[in-house]
């Protein structure tokens, strides 16, 4: 590190103590929080932010900034202190003083949607580090496309023992090492303490050897010695591999009676210990006050980044590929709809009977051709998920410019990495696995929704229709359980046209992730007539549910279904009509979007009448719970409220009553009051 950026040791100490003071004051005021980690990692954070990190406090979304992720999100006061001290507009000192209180952006764990400068929502341990892998991957991919002049930044992570113990850590570091993401550095807060007590109560593994086995560079440092920290960072920067820096620290450093114990991990120090810590640190300022000289030192840390940002703006202004850059960074919604428009209008002329997973692959062809920011992948199920196209070459350590990631059997790690890619920007990620394995990835899917990221989870083999693999692989509760996650659009398309429409919608919604639940078995094309002049304005799936077929005889039944069961509903409707029973058929590809429609539209499809006059029926090859919202108390819910069985798909559908004859019989019995 050059002498013009190196901070004198005495200044590092006083700047670090500002972090300690703010952290213990905020936690004490809230009487809730985790002061130990921020106090223990204060010198590491000071050296990183003061001498190495590239950032501009006046432009938190500058594309070529370094990414800093506090994976150990429970220690949130560390990043709140860093943002405030280094000159970000928020959090203000007033907001810090209301730490963890309703209305303050200084939440218990960092939330990316509350504060500019928070790169990721962290707290579920391990996921911050795993998302950082996606950020580092996005940086290398964009660098390969646009060069060092426009993309040349690093990803830095502070993680604790919990982050390194969680299973997703193994998945994440394996992927990062395999892809050689050498511009990623993780600082491990090696303080030997967890909530329960010393780490040796639960763990005796050699962390550095594990990382080395995953093709990482490792180095140790004294986390309270600035020169040792610098030497470790410089060693990491000089190595082409991703790096783990083991920072030996004392948790709660500065609290004389509690430091080094689990007592400072997750509780306020108490007024007596706060007073003792102030004396120990020589900190005489009042609570939530930083002396002007120290604050001035901190505010200088952002000046390097402001200059670097100005230089980057100048390079962009004069870049020969500026037009390509700006086009790449444009919203993809219009392009997505344009890409599927011809696809759908062609289907109106030549219908296709294909599985919706195959339909997804077919529509991904024009999407990946027209949208260069789309980066796909699969958790070792490429041939089953149908997520690769001829336009997506493999993204490897030798070719970061590729657009298809082989994630390996790492469903959770893949989903976290996709979140990180989306948060980084410049990349629109999608990735596939079986729907049943969404259980492995569920918390990352939830975080995608919470963080408002545009990630597309392609989840195939969506029912007992997958067949012989049996109940361990046959999702029953999964579609409905995913619908429970707020701000997540769960699409279950009925045919190839709906599949294309759902893809267009998934790519239009920049603040909402999407699930595409797709079949293994073939589905007939139910749409075509009326779609000859399709456009995004006529996208029927956009309303979440629509009338596919109107009753011919007097309406007595409203059938509603999603996915593969929509065709079943249309066949049952034909049989009912043959007996003079009028039946509407509603296709419901996305209940989440249907819930957003106005009352008049819902009333048009589902009129409020006596159940004895019109019977509402739901049909879905999954749990029936949840459909009562639409069928009402005396409606009929046809589904599967038990685990499946091993056998051919058609045999399973017959056994579980998913045939037109069985469905029609149940409806007639319900109409008769039986």
XYZ file of C-alpha atoms in Angstrom:
674
model
C 0.000 0.000 0.000
C 1.473 3.329 -1.026
C 2.348 5.873 1.670
C -0.153 8.411 0.332
C -3.077 6.213 1.392
C -1.635 4.540 4.496
C -3.224 5.822 7.686
C -0.941 6.361 10.672
C -1.375 3.722 13.368
C -2.565 6.225 15.968
C -5.239 7.451 13.588
C -6.293 3.883 12.782
C -6.736 3.315 16.514
C -8.849 6.439 17.079
C -10.924 5.794 13.926
C -11.515 2.204 15.052
C -12.572 3.414 18.481
C -15.219 5.571 16.806
C -16.742 2.359 15.448
C -16.557 0.793 18.902
C -18.179 3.776 20.601
C -21.038 4.051 18.118
C -21.640 0.304 18.215
C -21.799 -0.034 21.976
C -23.849 3.190 22.329
C -26.430 2.113 19.739
C -26.815 -1.384 21.140
C -27.042 -0.012 24.665
C -29.712 2.526 23.668
C -31.741 -0.226 22.008
C -30.921 -2.686 24.786
C -30.725 -5.147 21.913
C -28.107 -6.135 19.368
C -24.630 -7.532 18.861
C -21.779 -5.215 19.930
C -19.035 -7.846 20.041
C -18.257 -8.295 16.343
C -18.161 -4.576 15.410
C -15.882 -3.875 18.362
C -13.645 -6.813 17.487
C -13.356 -6.081 13.762
C -13.009 -2.298 14.069
C -9.338 -2.108 13.015
C -9.874 -4.478 10.066
C -12.801 -2.391 8.839
C -10.863 0.855 9.311
C -7.882 -0.311 7.268
C -10.130 -1.781 4.558
C -12.380 1.281 4.162
C -9.624 3.811 4.741
C -6.954 2.379 2.463
C -8.292 -0.250 0.061
C -12.031 -0.092 -0.587
C -13.069 1.830 -3.719
C -16.306 3.690 -3.017
C -17.914 7.085 -3.482
C -20.280 8.056 -0.637
C -22.025 10.564 -2.919
C -22.800 7.849 -5.503
C -23.685 4.601 -3.707
C -24.826 2.969 -6.969
C -21.707 3.768 -9.019
C -21.284 0.673 -11.148
C -17.509 0.246 -10.747
C -17.455 0.588 -6.971
C -16.066 -2.212 -4.856
C -18.736 -4.359 -3.229
C -18.600 -4.734 0.548
C -20.801 -7.385 2.137
C -21.205 -7.782 5.886
C -22.060 -11.469 5.856
C -22.088 -11.530 9.658
C -25.137 -9.302 9.504
C -25.894 -9.558 13.211
C -22.983 -7.144 13.679
C -24.892 -4.565 11.656
C -23.619 -1.619 13.677
C -20.266 -2.133 11.985
C -21.595 -1.225 8.547
C -23.933 1.487 9.875
C -20.938 3.089 11.578
C -18.829 2.802 8.422
C -21.492 4.371 6.219
C -22.084 7.279 8.563
C -18.450 7.963 9.372
C -17.246 7.806 5.778
C -19.794 10.348 4.588
C -22.844 8.573 3.174
C -25.998 10.663 3.449
C -27.564 7.929 5.573
C -27.668 6.732 8.200
C -27.660 9.975 10.112
C -26.576 10.050 13.728
C -30.224 10.383 14.725
C -31.016 7.212 12.783
C -28.106 5.402 14.442
C -29.313 6.548 17.864
C -32.625 4.820 17.049
C -30.886 1.568 16.097
C -33.301 -1.372 15.848
C -36.286 0.905 16.440
C -39.300 1.086 14.155
C -38.776 3.748 11.488
C -34.995 3.754 11.617
C -33.183 2.335 8.550
C -30.656 0.901 10.986
C -32.504 -2.381 11.324
C -31.335 -5.297 13.404
C -29.713 -6.764 10.300
C -28.629 -4.782 7.216
C -31.375 -4.404 4.622
C -30.364 -3.416 1.091
C -33.697 -1.690 0.437
C -33.420 0.609 3.470
C -29.974 2.144 3.040
C -27.911 2.975 -0.061
C -24.498 1.458 0.535
C -25.888 -1.797 1.921
C -25.120 -4.167 -0.940
C -27.106 -7.135 0.334
C -29.586 -8.084 3.017
C -27.649 -10.292 5.389
C -28.257 -12.030 8.655
C -29.119 -15.609 7.655
C -25.550 -16.739 8.172
C -23.495 -17.806 5.187
C -25.732 -16.212 2.608
C -23.891 -12.899 2.524
C -20.675 -14.660 1.617
C -22.521 -16.822 -0.919
C -24.149 -13.767 -2.515
C -20.725 -12.135 -2.695
C -19.614 -15.053 -4.882
C -22.324 -14.012 -7.336
C -21.141 -10.403 -7.177
C -17.565 -11.435 -7.886
C -18.789 -13.618 -10.742
C -20.813 -10.761 -12.236
C -17.765 -8.486 -12.056
C -15.564 -10.951 -13.948
C -18.293 -11.552 -16.536
C -18.796 -7.845 -17.218
C -15.043 -7.281 -17.219
C -14.682 -9.913 -19.935
C -17.294 -8.095 -22.013
C -16.268 -4.475 -21.431
C -12.651 -4.488 -20.249
C -10.711 -2.980 -17.353
C -11.560 0.611 -18.258
C -15.228 0.118 -17.367
C -15.239 -2.884 -15.001
C -12.390 -3.264 -12.544
C -13.525 -3.667 -8.970
C -13.335 -6.107 -6.071
C -15.676 -7.867 -3.684
C -14.904 -7.794 0.040
C -16.681 -9.768 2.766
C -16.585 -9.776 6.550
C -17.780 -13.119 7.886
C -17.900 -14.809 11.248
C -17.638 -18.376 12.470
C -21.343 -18.909 11.837
C -20.997 -17.934 8.176
C -18.179 -20.437 7.769
C -20.022 -23.235 9.585
C -23.253 -23.029 7.602
C -23.540 -25.620 4.861
C -24.023 -23.023 2.135
C -20.473 -21.849 2.831
C -19.133 -25.122 1.466
C -21.190 -24.724 -1.698
C -20.187 -21.091 -2.147
C -16.453 -21.434 -1.663
C -16.359 -24.528 -3.856
C -17.923 -22.579 -6.712
C -15.696 -19.523 -6.161
C -12.543 -21.604 -6.062
C -13.516 -23.603 -9.127
C -14.201 -20.427 -11.105
C -11.041 -18.749 -9.830
C -12.781 -15.617 -8.567
C -9.548 -14.003 -7.419
C -11.024 -10.551 -6.920
C -12.983 -11.777 -3.912
C -11.536 -11.470 -0.398
C -13.175 -12.726 2.790
C -12.141 -11.470 6.229
C -12.896 -14.151 8.810
C -13.515 -12.722 12.267
C -11.594 -15.500 14.004
C -12.528 -14.685 17.593
C -13.162 -18.244 18.885
C -16.635 -17.332 20.186
C -20.193 -18.301 19.216
C -23.412 -17.609 21.087
C -23.122 -20.827 23.077
C -19.541 -20.106 24.113
C -16.097 -21.085 22.770
C -16.035 -22.390 19.213
C -14.436 -25.620 20.401
C -17.756 -26.602 21.961
C -19.011 -27.389 18.463
C -16.147 -27.307 15.983
C -12.585 -28.537 15.664
C -11.992 -28.375 11.912
C -9.071 -26.588 10.278
C -10.854 -23.796 8.418
C -7.820 -22.688 6.417
C -7.148 -26.196 5.150
C -10.761 -26.495 4.057
C -10.510 -23.281 2.060
C -7.180 -24.350 0.605
C -8.778 -27.597 -0.526
C -11.383 -25.479 -2.338
C -8.579 -23.690 -4.249
C -8.523 -20.575 -2.094
C -5.516 -18.584 -0.965
C -5.357 -18.229 2.821
C -3.390 -15.997 5.158
C -3.542 -15.055 8.843
C -3.258 -11.661 10.510
C -3.534 -9.957 13.875
C -6.897 -8.256 13.529
C -5.877 -5.468 15.887
C -2.566 -4.596 14.225
C -2.799 -2.326 11.184
C 0.489 -3.446 9.631
C -0.468 -7.110 9.972
C -3.856 -6.414 8.379
C -2.226 -4.533 5.492
C 0.282 -7.319 4.889
C -2.511 -9.881 4.732
C -4.582 -7.773 2.314
C -1.552 -7.148 0.092
C -0.857 -10.891 0.020
C -4.477 -11.516 -0.976
C -4.307 -8.920 -3.741
C -1.127 -10.499 -5.107
C -2.644 -13.991 -5.352
C -4.830 -14.951 -8.343
C -7.140 -17.098 -6.217
C -10.009 -15.946 -3.996
C -8.605 -15.234 -0.541
C -9.571 -15.933 3.043
C -7.896 -13.740 5.640
C -8.156 -15.211 9.128
C -8.225 -12.184 11.411
C -7.397 -13.186 14.986
C -9.508 -10.814 17.059
C -10.927 -10.344 20.526
C -14.710 -10.153 20.437
C -15.918 -7.018 22.198
C -12.403 -5.536 22.163
C -12.286 -2.604 24.596
C -14.915 -3.844 27.052
C -12.511 -4.791 29.863
C -14.708 -7.217 31.815
C -16.601 -8.893 28.979
C -14.285 -8.889 25.959
C -13.319 -12.312 24.695
C -16.513 -13.940 25.998
C -19.910 -14.830 24.571
C -21.405 -12.206 26.893
C -20.642 -9.516 24.302
C -21.924 -11.477 21.322
C -25.629 -10.768 21.373
C -26.499 -8.434 24.229
C -25.955 -4.853 25.316
C -22.870 -4.342 27.467
C -24.810 -2.631 30.240
C -24.185 0.922 31.535
C -21.334 -0.051 33.861
C -19.424 -1.942 31.168
C -20.012 0.852 28.637
C -18.499 3.308 31.112
C -15.579 0.952 31.730
C -15.027 0.539 27.996
C -14.972 4.308 27.473
C -12.270 4.546 30.112
C -10.356 1.600 28.616
C -10.426 3.173 25.141
C -9.781 6.724 26.326
C -13.037 7.772 24.672
C -14.372 10.882 26.391
C -16.998 12.022 23.870
C -20.664 11.905 24.771
C -22.809 9.047 23.383
C -23.471 9.346 19.645
C -20.812 12.009 19.279
C -17.614 11.658 17.251
C -14.872 14.259 17.826
C -14.336 16.540 14.852
C -10.734 15.461 14.243
C -11.674 11.777 14.088
C -14.731 12.457 11.967
C -12.548 14.485 9.585
C -10.162 11.536 9.248
C -13.085 9.298 8.402
C -14.598 11.686 5.871
C -11.278 11.709 3.990
C -11.635 7.990 3.318
C -14.214 8.652 0.603
C -12.092 11.156 -1.295
C -10.074 8.490 -3.134
C -13.280 6.929 -4.347
C -14.701 10.235 -5.543
C -11.588 10.792 -7.637
C -11.729 7.232 -8.968
C -15.391 7.719 -9.848
C -14.625 10.915 -11.757
C -11.876 9.138 -13.687
C -14.267 6.291 -14.504
C -16.873 8.736 -15.787
C -14.269 10.230 -18.087
C -13.248 6.799 -19.376
C -16.898 5.921 -20.008
C -17.433 9.196 -21.847
C -14.571 8.370 -24.224
C -14.993 4.577 -24.379
C -15.382 3.182 -27.893
C -17.821 0.585 -26.505
C -19.882 3.114 -24.559
C -22.967 2.429 -26.677
C -22.735 -1.299 -26.007
C -22.336 -0.604 -22.283
C -25.357 1.672 -22.108
C -27.498 -0.727 -24.126
C -26.431 -3.620 -21.898
C -27.477 -1.689 -18.798
C -30.935 -0.791 -20.150
C -34.097 -2.355 -18.631
C -34.845 -5.688 -20.283
C -38.653 -5.707 -20.051
C -39.382 -4.238 -23.480
C -36.725 -6.389 -25.119
C -38.144 -9.517 -23.468
C -41.665 -8.865 -24.727
C -40.355 -8.060 -28.204
C -38.363 -11.301 -28.210
C -41.400 -13.454 -27.387
C -43.853 -11.565 -29.594
C -42.910 -13.329 -32.822
C -42.481 -16.588 -30.929
C -46.091 -16.472 -29.743
C -47.585 -15.233 -33.000
C -45.866 -18.115 -34.807
C -47.436 -20.543 -32.336
C -50.858 -19.215 -33.259
C -50.207 -20.613 -36.738
C -48.378 -23.822 -35.803
C -49.420 -25.179 -32.369
C -46.932 -27.267 -30.393
C -47.489 -30.038 -27.876
C -44.462 -29.979 -25.587
C -43.600 -30.153 -21.910
C -43.477 -26.695 -20.369
C -39.802 -27.276 -19.498
C -39.205 -27.764 -23.234
C -41.384 -24.748 -23.990
C -39.175 -22.751 -21.628
C -36.076 -23.857 -23.516
C -37.697 -22.887 -26.800
C -38.573 -19.375 -25.649
C -35.161 -18.969 -24.013
C -33.704 -19.208 -27.511
C -34.917 -15.789 -28.691
C -34.596 -14.345 -25.181
C -30.916 -15.225 -24.811
C -30.286 -14.116 -28.383
C -31.799 -10.667 -27.869
C -30.897 -10.074 -24.192
C -27.107 -10.272 -23.687
C -27.490 -9.601 -19.952
C -29.285 -12.941 -19.427
C -26.943 -15.396 -17.688
C -28.288 -18.886 -17.105
C -27.297 -22.038 -15.324
C -28.402 -25.184 -13.577
C -27.537 -27.146 -10.464
C -26.299 -30.175 -12.434
C -29.609 -30.686 -14.238
C -29.041 -28.854 -17.503
C -30.489 -31.605 -19.653
C -33.544 -31.897 -17.426
C -34.165 -28.211 -16.711
C -33.601 -27.260 -20.371
C -31.923 -24.012 -19.331
C -29.096 -23.857 -21.900
C -29.403 -22.436 -25.401
C -27.031 -22.158 -28.342
C -26.466 -18.515 -27.396
C -25.137 -19.292 -23.906
C -21.585 -20.600 -23.942
C -20.217 -21.972 -20.665
C -18.954 -19.394 -18.182
C -15.698 -20.807 -16.843
C -12.444 -19.690 -15.264
C -11.033 -19.653 -18.790
C -14.016 -17.836 -20.312
C -15.747 -15.361 -18.016
C -17.519 -13.987 -21.064
C -19.702 -17.101 -21.250
C -23.312 -16.908 -20.188
C -24.045 -20.328 -18.734
C -22.884 -21.410 -15.281
C -22.526 -25.062 -14.368
C -23.268 -24.678 -10.668
C -22.854 -28.333 -9.738
C -25.023 -29.968 -7.117
C -25.312 -26.726 -5.166
C -28.956 -25.621 -5.244
C -28.620 -23.300 -2.253
C -25.268 -21.918 -3.394
C -26.600 -21.375 -6.908
C -29.619 -19.445 -5.657
C -27.476 -17.257 -3.387
C -25.029 -16.578 -6.211
C -27.889 -15.571 -8.510
C -29.098 -13.143 -5.840
C -25.611 -11.664 -5.710
C -25.434 -11.361 -9.485
C -28.747 -9.534 -9.572
C -27.712 -7.229 -6.728
C -24.456 -6.446 -8.499
C -26.304 -5.306 -11.604
C -25.608 -5.689 -15.283
C -26.656 -9.333 -15.143
C -30.129 -10.890 -15.159
C -29.651 -14.388 -13.739
C -31.781 -17.481 -14.114
C -31.032 -20.976 -12.917
C -32.672 -24.356 -12.791
C -33.239 -27.323 -10.550
C -36.133 -29.652 -9.775
C -39.051 -28.058 -7.950
C -38.643 -30.564 -5.117
C -35.154 -29.165 -4.462
C -36.488 -25.679 -3.894
C -36.503 -26.876 -0.284
C -32.703 -26.720 -0.360
C -32.814 -23.200 -1.779
C -35.896 -21.830 -0.048
C -34.169 -19.325 2.216
C -32.302 -17.860 -0.754
C -35.560 -17.633 -2.700
C -37.060 -15.826 0.284
C -34.100 -13.443 0.411
C -34.503 -12.777 -3.314
C -38.052 -11.649 -2.587
C -37.044 -9.619 0.465
C -34.206 -7.904 -1.418
C -36.417 -7.178 -4.442
C -34.083 -8.804 -6.956
C -34.894 -9.894 -10.491
C -33.946 -13.574 -10.338
C -35.740 -16.316 -12.255
C -35.849 -19.736 -10.600
C -36.603 -22.365 -13.239
C -38.077 -25.275 -11.246
C -38.992 -28.256 -13.376
C -40.649 -31.640 -12.750
C -43.434 -29.842 -10.957
C -45.792 -32.665 -9.892
C -46.399 -36.400 -9.729
C -46.132 -36.113 -13.505
C -42.392 -36.631 -13.208
C -43.215 -40.275 -12.663
C -40.976 -43.131 -11.657
C -38.565 -41.298 -9.326
C -41.300 -41.559 -6.736
C -42.443 -39.532 -3.737
C -38.978 -38.278 -2.731
C -38.833 -36.383 -6.015
C -42.520 -35.582 -6.522
C -43.425 -32.121 -5.211
C -46.776 -31.958 -3.440
C -46.736 -28.908 -1.169
C -44.064 -26.911 -2.971
C -45.996 -24.714 -5.397
C -48.431 -23.566 -2.745
C -45.711 -23.097 -0.135
C -43.712 -20.897 -2.508
C -46.847 -18.823 -3.078
C -46.724 -17.977 0.632
C -43.532 -15.939 0.169
C -44.369 -12.231 -0.234
C -43.106 -10.451 -3.362
C -42.483 -13.689 -5.255
C -44.333 -14.422 -8.477
C -44.931 -18.149 -8.800
C -45.816 -18.998 -12.394
C -47.244 -22.384 -13.383
C -48.003 -22.095 -17.113
C -50.550 -24.323 -18.846
C -48.986 -24.527 -22.307
C -46.232 -23.167 -24.514
C -47.911 -19.782 -25.023
C -48.406 -19.228 -21.310
C -44.796 -20.295 -20.741
C -43.601 -17.576 -23.103
C -45.908 -15.028 -21.474
C -44.637 -15.938 -18.018
C -41.017 -15.576 -19.121
C -41.794 -12.099 -20.466
C -43.437 -11.170 -17.165
C -40.567 -12.554 -15.107
C -38.104 -10.374 -16.992
C -40.319 -7.281 -16.826
C -40.569 -7.256 -13.028
C -37.298 -5.694 -11.903
C -38.163 -5.685 -8.189
C -39.756 -9.130 -7.918
C -38.153 -12.544 -8.375
C -40.042 -15.278 -10.184
C -40.491 -19.025 -10.025
C -41.356 -20.922 -13.196
C -42.858 -24.280 -12.188
C -42.615 -26.470 -15.289
C -43.662 -29.960 -16.315
C -41.741 -32.967 -17.428
C -44.739 -34.367 -19.349
C -46.022 -32.954 -22.624
C -48.888 -30.450 -22.583
C -51.182 -29.650 -25.520
C -51.305 -26.052 -26.712
C -54.554 -24.561 -25.419
C -54.139 -21.086 -26.869
C -53.550 -19.748 -30.352
C -56.788 -18.345 -31.636
C -56.741 -14.660 -30.830
C -52.972 -14.623 -30.277
C -52.081 -13.897 -33.906
C -51.329 -10.270 -32.988
C -49.900 -10.856 -29.524
C -48.125 -8.030 -27.704
C -47.227 -7.282 -24.099
C -50.535 -5.378 -23.879
C -52.449 -8.572 -24.666
C -50.442 -10.800 -22.325
C -53.285 -12.717 -20.647
C -51.000 -14.204 -18.005
C -50.198 -10.683 -16.779
C -53.447 -10.661 -14.793
C -52.557 -13.910 -13.057
C -55.813 -15.575 -14.083
C -58.167 -15.282 -17.009
C -61.173 -16.983 -18.567
C -59.873 -19.537 -21.039
C -63.322 -20.924 -21.884
C -66.789 -19.545 -21.265
C -69.778 -21.714 -20.380
C -71.965 -22.700 -23.307
C -74.963 -23.989 -21.339
C -76.238 -22.149 -18.277
C -73.194 -21.678 -16.036
C -73.270 -24.009 -13.060
C -69.531 -24.565 -12.526
C -66.360 -22.476 -12.553
C -63.278 -24.620 -12.994
C -59.959 -23.030 -12.090
C -56.594 -24.694 -12.578
C -52.924 -24.071 -13.176
C -50.254 -25.772 -15.237
C -50.886 -29.258 -16.526
C -54.321 -29.376 -14.904
C -55.727 -26.610 -17.116
C -56.019 -29.083 -19.991
C -57.692 -31.505 -17.596
C -60.169 -28.764 -16.662
C -61.004 -28.108 -20.315
C -61.656 -31.815 -20.918
C -63.868 -32.037 -17.832
C -65.738 -28.937 -18.990
C -66.516 -30.619 -22.319
C -67.989 -33.604 -20.508
C -70.069 -31.354 -18.253
C -71.342 -29.338 -21.209
C -72.375 -32.578 -22.926
C -74.707 -33.128 -19.969
C -76.063 -29.574 -20.087
C -73.922 -28.277 -17.235
C -72.331 -24.975 -18.247
C -68.714 -24.619 -17.133
C -66.258 -21.738 -17.264
C -62.563 -22.648 -17.289
C -60.140 -20.223 -15.670
C -56.422 -20.603 -16.260
C -54.577 -19.367 -13.168
C -50.865 -19.210 -14.081
C -49.960 -16.851 -11.221
C -52.121 -16.431 -8.128
C -49.763 -13.721 -6.892
C -50.589 -11.505 -9.872
C -54.269 -12.405 -9.708
C -54.390 -11.088 -6.151
C -53.142 -7.719 -7.423
C -56.116 -7.261 -9.754
C -58.958 -4.927 -8.873
C -62.181 -6.152 -7.338
C -64.157 -5.669 -10.556
C -61.911 -8.014 -12.516
C -62.025 -10.668 -9.804
C -65.800 -10.349 -9.627
C -66.027 -10.812 -13.389
C -64.226 -14.155 -13.182
C -65.533 -15.269 -9.800
C -68.945 -13.691 -9.242
C -70.176 -13.645 -5.661
C -73.178 -15.963 -5.844
C -74.658 -18.706 -3.731
C -72.546 -21.901 -4.032
C -75.758 -23.767 -4.786
C -76.049 -21.691 -7.963
C -72.433 -21.838 -9.171
C -69.951 -24.361 -7.848
C -66.344 -23.231 -7.744
C -63.792 -25.984 -8.354
C -59.995 -25.882 -8.105
C -57.837 -28.491 -9.835
C -54.123 -28.688 -9.137
C -51.795 -31.664 -8.689
C -50.627 -30.466 -5.296
C -52.017 -29.667 -1.868
C -55.520 -28.249 -1.819
C -54.810 -25.911 1.087
C -54.895 -22.324 -0.131
C -57.407 -22.778 -2.916
C -60.254 -22.184 -0.448
C -59.623 -18.465 -0.978
C -61.207 -18.871 -4.413
C -63.525 -21.848 -4.055
C -65.100 -20.611 -0.789
C -66.248 -22.754 2.089
C -68.553 -25.023 0.063
C -66.408 -25.219 -3.040
C -64.646 -28.291 -4.355
C -60.863 -28.586 -4.175
C -59.350 -31.386 -6.235
C -55.699 -32.011 -5.432
C -53.253 -34.283 -3.603
C -52.968 -34.025 0.161
C -50.596 -36.950 0.579
C -47.248 -38.024 -0.848
C -47.072 -39.536 -4.310
C -45.878 -42.928 -5.486
C -43.452 -44.458 -7.946
C -44.904 -45.223 -11.346
C -45.506 -43.875 -14.808
C -47.033 -40.422 -14.951
C -50.246 -41.466 -16.653
C -50.795 -44.253 -14.126
C -50.226 -41.857 -11.242
C -52.665 -39.287 -12.583
C -55.289 -42.002 -12.921
C -54.630 -43.372 -9.442
C -54.926 -39.952 -7.826
C -58.060 -38.984 -9.718
C -56.621 -36.593 -12.288
C -58.594 -37.764 -15.295
C -61.516 -36.010 -17.002
C -63.852 -38.821 -15.943
C -62.805 -38.728 -12.284
C -62.943 -34.943 -12.091
C -66.350 -34.830 -13.784
C -67.714 -37.440 -11.402
C -66.567 -35.444 -8.361
C -68.132 -32.271 -9.734
C -71.455 -33.952 -10.442
C -71.467 -35.441 -6.953
C -70.813 -32.014 -5.452
C -73.573 -30.461 -7.550
C -75.911 -33.147 -6.270
C -74.972 -32.293 -2.699
C -73.045 -35.501 -2.096
